[in-house]
Amino acid sequence: MVQQLRYAPREYGGFYLSLPKGVRAFDPAAGAVDLDPMVAAALAYHVKEFPPVEVEMPDITSGPVVRRRVPLLFTTVHGNPFTDRTWSSEWVKWRRAAGWPEEHGGFHALRHFCATTLIINHADPKDVQRALRHSTLSITLETYVHFWPRRERRRGIVGETLKEAVAGRWDLG
């Protein structure tokens, strides 16, 4: 089952599991992402060095709240789930260690890095939309259209196509 770890201290007392953002009903393909071999290797190493930690939490994926034990791949040194604040403070350290710029360097910048990396490497716009979980292609295009590589404007496309269609029948010379 595809689930997302979320945090809402007022609603569920902290962490809980739910359907992924933007998904209204269970759909096995809804959270599917391509797993890059390098990322898969890094995750395998992480799991070997730091086995998952089981944490009890509410699960609302199927509707009613059910408490269950959940194995988490990433936890704090105390075995607790990461909060957005924990990620942000760790991200600052990692970003600085990597020598990445401070400006526009928040954790959310990784989302834009992912999108622009896909785009400049000629990913199909629909694939970028799915990776970012945008509800519509227009959201993706409105946000990132300026990153898609520009091509030289071709002229005479219709004429070339018509010439090929009638080749050998008339001398269009």
Coordinates of N, CA and C in Angstrom, one line a residue:
M1 N 0.8 -1.2 0.0 CA 0.0 0.0 0.0 C 0.9 1.2 0.0
V2 N 0.5 2.2 -0.8 CA 1.3 3.5 -0.9 C 0.8 4.4 0.2
Q3 N 1.7 4.9 1.0 CA 1.3 5.8 2.1 C 2.3 6.9 2.3
Q4 N 1.9 8.0 3.0 CA 2.7 9.1 3.2 C 2.7 9.4 4.7
L5 N 3.9 9.6 5.3 CA 4.1 10.0 6.7 C 3.8 11.5 6.8
R6 N 2.9 11.9 7.6 CA 2.5 13.3 7.8 C 2.6 13.7 9.2
Y7 N 2.5 15.0 9.5 CA 2.6 15.5 10.9 C 1.5 16.5 11.1
A8 N 0.7 16.2 12.1 CA -0.4 17.1 12.5 C -0.6 17.0 14.0
P9 N 0.1 17.8 14.8 CA 0.0 17.6 16.3 C -1.4 17.8 16.8
R10 N -2.2 18.7 16.2 CA -3.5 19.0 16.7 C -4.5 17.9 16.3
E11 N -4.4 17.3 15.1 CA -5.3 16.3 14.7 C -5.1 14.9 15.2
Y12 N -3.8 14.5 15.1 CA -3.5 13.1 15.4 C -2.4 13.0 16.5
G13 N -2.1 14.1 17.2 CA -1.1 14.1 18.2 C 0.3 13.9 17.7
G14 N 0.5 14.2 16.5 CA 1.9 14.1 15.9 C 1.9 13.4 14.6
F15 N 2.7 12.4 14.4 CA 2.8 11.7 13.1 C 1.7 10.8 12.9
Y16 N 1.4 10.6 11.6 CA 0.3 9.6 11.2 C 0.6 9.3 9.7
L17 N 0.0 8.2 9.3 CA 0.1 7.8 7.9 C -1.2 8.1 7.2
S18 N -1.1 8.5 5.9 CA -2.3 8.7 5.1 C -2.0 8.4 3.7
L19 N -3.0 8.6 2.8 CA -2.7 8.5 1.4 C -1.8 9.6 1.0
P20 N -1.0 9.4 -0.1 CA -0.1 10.5 -0.5 C -0.8 11.8 -0.9
K21 N -0.1 12.9 -0.8 CA -0.7 14.2 -1.2 C -1.3 14.1 -2.6
G22 N -2.5 14.7 -2.6 CA -3.2 14.7 -3.9 C -3.9 13.5 -4.3
V23 N -3.8 12.4 -3.5 CA -4.5 11.1 -3.8 C -5.7 11.0 -3.0
R24 N -6.9 10.8 -3.6 CA -8.2 10.8 -2.8 C -8.6 9.3 -2.5
A25 N -8.1 8.4 -3.2 CA -8.5 7.0 -3.0 C -7.3 6.1 -3.2
F26 N -7.3 4.9 -2.6 CA -6.2 4.0 -2.8 C -6.0 3.7 -4.3
D27 N -4.8 3.9 -4.7 CA -4.3 3.6 -6.1 C -2.9 3.2 -6.0
P28 N -2.6 1.9 -6.3 CA -1.3 1.4 -6.2 C -0.2 2.1 -7.0
A29 N -0.6 2.7 -8.1 CA 0.3 3.4 -8.9 C 0.5 4.9 -8.5
A30 N -0.4 5.4 -7.6 CA -0.4 6.8 -7.2 C 1.0 7.3 -6.7
G31 N 1.7 6.4 -5.9 CA 2.9 6.9 -5.3 C 4.1 6.3 -6.0
A32 N 3.9 5.7 -7.2 CA 5.0 5.0 -7.9 C 6.0 6.1 -8.4
V33 N 7.2 5.9 -8.2 CA 8.3 6.7 -8.7 C 9.4 5.8 -9.3
D34 N 10.1 6.4 -10.3 CA 11.3 5.7 -10.8 C 12.4 5.8 -9.7
L35 N 12.9 4.6 -9.4 CA 14.0 4.7 -8.4 C 15.3 4.5 -9.1
D36 N 16.1 5.6 -9.1 CA 17.4 5.7 -9.7 C 18.3 4.6 -9.1
P37 N 19.1 3.9 -9.9 CA 20.0 2.9 -9.3 C 20.9 3.4 -8.2
M38 N 21.4 4.6 -8.4 CA 22.3 5.2 -7.4 C 21.5 5.4 -6.1
V39 N 20.3 5.9 -6.2 CA 19.5 6.1 -5.0 C 19.2 4.8 -4.3
A40 N 18.8 3.8 -5.1 CA 18.5 2.4 -4.6 C 19.7 1.9 -3.8
A41 N 20.9 2.1 -4.4 CA 22.1 1.6 -3.7 C 22.3 2.3 -2.4
A42 N 22.1 3.6 -2.4 CA 22.3 4.4 -1.2 C 21.3 4.0 -0.1
L43 N 20.0 3.7 -0.5 CA 19.0 3.3 0.4 C 19.3 1.9 1.0
A44 N 19.8 1.0 0.1 CA 20.2 -0.3 0.6 C 21.3 -0.2 1.6
Y45 N 22.3 0.6 1.4 CA 23.4 0.8 2.3 C 22.8 1.4 3.6
H46 N 21.9 2.4 3.5 CA 21.3 3.0 4.7 C 20.6 1.9 5.6
V47 N 19.8 1.1 4.9 CA 19.0 0.1 5.6 C 20.0 -0.9 6.3
K48 N 21.1 -1.3 5.6 CA 22.1 -2.2 6.2 C 22.7 -1.6 7.5
E49 N 23.1 -0.3 7.4 CA 23.8 0.4 8.5 C 22.8 0.8 9.6
F50 N 21.6 1.2 9.2 CA 20.6 1.7 10.1 C 19.3 1.1 9.8
P51 N 19.1 -0.1 10.4 CA 17.8 -0.9 10.1 C 16.6 0.0 10.5
P52 N 15.5 -0.3 9.8 CA 14.3 0.5 10.1 C 13.9 0.4 11.6
V53 N 13.3 1.5 12.1 CA 12.9 1.5 13.5 C 11.4 1.5 13.5
E54 N 10.8 0.6 14.3 CA 9.3 0.5 14.4 C 8.8 1.6 15.4
V55 N 7.8 2.3 14.9 CA 7.2 3.4 15.7 C 5.7 3.2 15.6
E56 N 5.0 3.3 16.7 CA 3.5 3.2 16.7 C 2.9 4.5 16.4
M57 N 1.9 4.5 15.5 CA 1.3 5.8 15.1 C -0.1 5.5 14.5
P58 N -0.9 6.5 14.4 CA -2.2 6.4 13.7 C -2.0 6.2 12.2
D59 N -2.9 5.4 11.6 CA -3.0 5.2 10.2 C -4.4 5.5 9.7
I60 N -4.5 6.5 8.8 CA -5.9 6.8 8.3 C -6.0 6.5 6.8
T61 N -5.1 5.7 6.3 CA -5.0 5.4 4.9 C -6.3 4.8 4.4
S62 N -6.9 3.9 5.1 CA -8.1 3.2 4.7 C -9.4 3.9 5.2
G63 N -9.3 5.0 5.9 CA -10.4 5.8 6.4 C -10.4 5.9 7.9
P64 N -11.0 5.0 8.6 CA -11.0 5.1 10.1 C -9.5 5.0 10.7
V65 N -9.3 5.7 11.8 CA -8.0 5.7 12.4 C -7.7 4.3 13.1
V66 N -6.6 3.8 12.7 CA -6.1 2.5 13.2 C -4.7 2.8 13.7
R67 N -4.4 2.4 15.0 CA -3.0 2.5 15.5 C -2.3 1.3 15.2
R68 N -1.0 1.4 14.6 CA -0.2 0.2 14.3 C 1.3 0.6 14.3
R69 N 2.1 -0.4 14.4 CA 3.5 -0.2 14.4 C 4.0 -0.1 12.9
V70 N 4.8 0.8 12.7 CA 5.3 1.2 11.3 C 6.8 1.2 11.3
P71 N 7.4 0.4 10.4 CA 8.9 0.5 10.2 C 9.3 1.8 9.4
L72 N 10.1 2.6 10.1 CA 10.5 3.9 9.4 C 12.0 3.7 9.0
L73 N 12.3 4.2 7.8 CA 13.7 4.1 7.3 C 14.6 5.2 7.9
F74 N 14.0 6.4 8.2 CA 14.7 7.5 8.6 C 14.1 8.0 9.9
T75 N 15.0 8.0 11.0 CA 14.5 8.5 12.3 C 15.6 9.3 12.9
T76 N 15.3 10.0 14.0 CA 16.3 10.8 14.7 C 17.2 9.8 15.5
V77 N 18.2 10.3 16.1 CA 19.1 9.4 16.9 C 18.3 8.8 18.1
H78 N 17.2 9.4 18.4 CA 16.3 8.9 19.5 C 15.3 7.9 19.0
G79 N 15.3 7.6 17.7 CA 14.3 6.7 17.1 C 12.9 7.3 16.8
N80 N 12.9 8.6 16.8 CA 11.6 9.3 16.4 C 11.6 9.7 15.0
P81 N 10.4 9.8 14.4 CA 10.3 10.2 13.0 C 10.9 11.6 12.8
F82 N 11.4 11.9 11.7 CA 11.9 13.3 11.4 C 10.7 14.2 11.2
T83 N 10.8 15.4 11.8 CA 9.8 16.4 11.5 C 10.4 17.3 10.4
D84 N 9.5 18.2 9.8 CA 10.0 19.1 8.8 C 11.1 20.0 9.4
R85 N 11.1 20.3 10.6 CA 12.1 21.1 11.3 C 13.4 20.3 11.4
T86 N 13.3 19.0 11.7 CA 14.5 18.2 11.8 C 15.2 18.1 10.4
W87 N 14.3 17.9 9.4 CA 14.9 17.8 8.0 C 15.5 19.1 7.6
S88 N 14.9 20.2 7.9 CA 15.4 21.5 7.6 C 16.8 21.8 8.2
S89 N 16.9 21.5 9.5 CA 18.2 21.7 10.2 C 19.3 20.8 9.7
E90 N 18.9 19.6 9.4 CA 19.9 18.6 8.8 C 20.3 19.1 7.4
W91 N 19.3 19.5 6.6 CA 19.5 20.0 5.3 C 20.5 21.1 5.2
V92 N 20.4 22.1 6.1 CA 21.3 23.2 6.2 C 22.8 22.7 6.3
K93 N 23.0 21.7 7.2 CA 24.3 21.1 7.4 C 24.8 20.4 6.1
W94 N 23.9 19.6 5.5 CA 24.3 18.8 4.3 C 24.6 19.8 3.2
R95 N 23.8 20.8 3.0 CA 23.9 21.8 1.9 C 25.3 22.5 2.1
R96 N 25.6 22.9 3.3 CA 26.8 23.6 3.5 C 28.0 22.7 3.3
A97 N 27.9 21.5 3.7 CA 29.0 20.5 3.5 C 29.2 20.2 2.1
A98 N 28.2 20.3 1.3 CA 28.3 20.1 -0.2 C 28.7 21.3 -0.9
G99 N 28.8 22.5 -0.2 CA 29.2 23.7 -0.8 C 28.1 24.3 -1.7
W100 N 26.9 24.0 -1.5 CA 25.8 24.6 -2.3 C 25.4 25.9 -1.7
P101 N 24.9 26.8 -2.6 CA 24.6 28.2 -2.2 C 23.6 28.3 -1.1
E102 N 23.7 29.3 -0.3 CA 22.7 29.6 0.8 C 21.4 30.2 0.2
E103 N 21.6 31.0 -0.8 CA 20.4 31.7 -1.4 C 19.5 30.6 -2.1
H104 N 18.2 30.7 -1.8 CA 17.2 29.8 -2.3 C 17.6 28.4 -1.9
G105 N 18.2 28.2 -0.8 CA 18.8 26.9 -0.4 C 18.0 26.1 0.6
G106 N 16.7 26.4 0.7 CA 15.8 25.6 1.6 C 15.6 24.2 1.1
F107 N 15.1 23.4 2.0 CA 14.9 22.0 1.6 C 14.0 21.9 0.4
H108 N 13.0 22.8 0.3 CA 12.1 22.7 -0.9 C 12.8 22.9 -2.2
A109 N 14.0 23.5 -2.1 CA 14.8 23.7 -3.4 C 15.1 22.4 -4.0
L110 N 15.2 21.3 -3.2 CA 15.5 20.0 -3.8 C 14.4 19.6 -4.8
R111 N 13.2 20.0 -4.6 CA 12.0 19.7 -5.5 C 12.3 20.4 -6.8
H112 N 12.7 21.7 -6.8 CA 13.0 22.4 -8.0 C 14.2 21.9 -8.7
F113 N 15.2 21.4 -7.9 CA 16.4 20.8 -8.5 C 16.0 19.6 -9.3
C114 N 15.2 18.7 -8.7 CA 14.7 17.5 -9.3 C 14.0 17.9 -10.6
A115 N 13.0 18.8 -10.5 CA 12.3 19.2 -11.7 C 13.1 19.7 -12.8
T116 N 14.0 20.6 -12.5 CA 14.9 21.2 -13.6 C 15.9 20.2 -14.1
T117 N 16.3 19.3 -13.3 CA 17.2 18.2 -13.8 C 16.5 17.3 -14.8
L118 N 15.3 17.0 -14.5 CA 14.5 16.2 -15.4 C 14.3 16.9 -16.7
I119 N 14.0 18.2 -16.6 CA 13.6 19.0 -17.8 C 14.9 19.2 -18.7
I120 N 16.0 19.6 -18.1 CA 17.2 19.8 -19.0 C 17.7 18.6 -19.6
N121 N 17.3 17.4 -19.0 CA 17.7 16.1 -19.6 C 16.6 15.5 -20.4
H122 N 15.7 16.4 -21.0 CA 14.7 16.1 -22.0 C 13.6 15.1 -21.5
A123 N 13.2 15.2 -20.2 CA 12.1 14.4 -19.7 C 10.8 14.9 -20.3
D124 N 9.9 14.0 -20.6 CA 8.6 14.4 -21.1 C 7.9 15.2 -20.0
P125 N 7.2 16.3 -20.4 CA 6.5 17.1 -19.4 C 5.5 16.3 -18.5
K126 N 4.9 15.3 -19.1 CA 4.0 14.5 -18.3 C 4.7 13.7 -17.2
D127 N 6.0 13.3 -17.5 CA 6.8 12.6 -16.5 C 7.2 13.5 -15.4
V128 N 7.5 14.8 -15.7 CA 7.8 15.8 -14.7 C 6.6 16.0 -13.8
Q129 N 5.5 16.1 -14.5 CA 4.2 16.3 -13.7 C 4.0 15.2 -12.7
R130 N 4.2 14.0 -13.2 CA 4.0 12.8 -12.3 C 5.0 12.8 -11.1
A131 N 6.2 13.1 -11.5 CA 7.3 13.1 -10.4 C 7.0 14.1 -9.3
L132 N 6.4 15.3 -9.7 CA 6.2 16.3 -8.8 C 4.8 16.2 -8.2
R133 N 4.0 15.3 -8.7 CA 2.6 15.1 -8.2 C 1.7 16.3 -8.4
H134 N 2.0 17.0 -9.5 CA 1.1 18.2 -9.8 C -0.2 17.6 -10.3
S135 N -1.3 18.2 -9.9 CA -2.6 17.7 -10.3 C -2.9 17.9 -11.8
T136 N -2.3 18.9 -12.4 CA -2.5 19.1 -13.9 C -1.1 19.4 -14.5
L137 N -1.1 19.2 -15.8 CA 0.1 19.5 -16.6 C 0.3 21.0 -16.7
S138 N -0.8 21.7 -16.7 CA -0.6 23.2 -16.8 C 0.1 23.8 -15.6
I139 N 0.0 23.2 -14.4 CA 0.7 23.7 -13.2 C 2.2 23.5 -13.5
T140 N 2.6 22.3 -13.9 CA 4.0 22.0 -14.2 C 4.5 23.0 -15.3
L141 N 3.8 23.1 -16.3 CA 4.3 24.0 -17.4 C 4.3 25.5 -17.0
E142 N 3.4 25.9 -16.2 CA 3.4 27.3 -15.8 C 4.6 27.6 -14.8
T143 N 4.9 26.6 -14.0 CA 6.0 26.8 -13.1 C 7.4 26.6 -13.7
Y144 N 7.5 25.7 -14.7 CA 8.8 25.4 -15.2 C 9.1 25.6 -16.7
V145 N 8.1 26.2 -17.4 CA 8.3 26.3 -18.9 C 9.6 27.0 -19.3
H146 N 10.0 27.9 -18.5 CA 11.3 28.7 -18.8 C 12.5 27.8 -18.7
F147 N 12.4 26.6 -18.2 CA 13.6 25.7 -18.1 C 13.6 24.7 -19.3
W148 N 12.5 24.5 -20.0 CA 12.6 23.6 -21.1 C 13.5 24.2 -22.2
P149 N 14.4 23.3 -22.7 CA 15.3 23.8 -23.7 C 14.6 24.4 -24.9
R150 N 15.1 25.5 -25.4 CA 14.6 26.2 -26.6 C 15.2 25.5 -27.8
R151 N 14.4 25.3 -28.8 CA 14.9 24.8 -30.1 C 14.8 25.9 -31.1
E152 N 15.6 25.8 -32.1 CA 15.5 26.8 -33.2 C 14.2 26.6 -33.9
R153 N 13.5 27.7 -34.2 CA 12.2 27.6 -34.8 C 12.3 27.1 -36.2
R154 N 11.6 26.0 -36.5 CA 11.7 25.5 -37.8 C 10.6 26.2 -38.7
R155 N 11.0 26.4 -39.9 CA 10.0 27.0 -40.9 C 9.8 26.0 -42.0
G156 N 8.7 26.2 -42.7 CA 8.3 25.3 -43.8 C 7.9 23.9 -43.5
I157 N 7.5 23.7 -42.2 CA 7.2 22.3 -41.8 C 6.0 21.8 -42.6
V158 N 5.0 22.5 -42.8 CA 3.8 22.1 -43.6 C 4.2 21.8 -45.0
G159 N 4.9 22.7 -45.6 CA 5.3 22.5 -47.0 C 6.2 21.3 -47.2
E160 N 7.1 21.0 -46.3 CA 8.0 19.8 -46.3 C 7.1 18.6 -46.3
T161 N 6.1 18.6 -45.4 CA 5.3 17.4 -45.2 C 4.5 17.2 -46.5
L162 N 3.9 18.3 -47.1 CA 3.1 18.1 -48.3 C 4.0 17.6 -49.4
K163 N 5.2 18.1 -49.5 CA 6.2 17.7 -50.6 C 6.4 16.2 -50.5
E164 N 6.6 15.7 -49.2 CA 6.9 14.3 -49.0 C 5.6 13.5 -49.4
A165 N 4.4 14.0 -49.1 CA 3.2 13.3 -49.4 C 2.9 13.1 -50.9
V166 N 3.3 14.1 -51.7 CA 3.1 14.0 -53.1 C 4.3 13.7 -53.9
A167 N 5.4 13.4 -53.2 CA 6.6 13.1 -53.9 C 6.4 12.1 -55.1
G168 N 6.9 12.4 -56.2 CA 6.8 11.5 -57.3 C 5.5 11.7 -58.2
R169 N 4.6 12.5 -57.6 CA 3.3 12.7 -58.4 C 3.4 14.0 -59.2
W170 N 4.0 15.1 -58.6 CA 4.1 16.3 -59.3 C 5.5 16.9 -59.2
D171 N 5.8 17.7 -60.1 CA 7.1 18.4 -59.9 C 6.8 19.7 -59.3
L172 N 7.1 19.8 -57.9 CA 6.8 21.0 -57.2 C 8.0 22.0 -57.2
G173 N 9.1 21.6 -57.9 CA 10.3 22.3 -58.1 C 10.5 23.6 -57.7

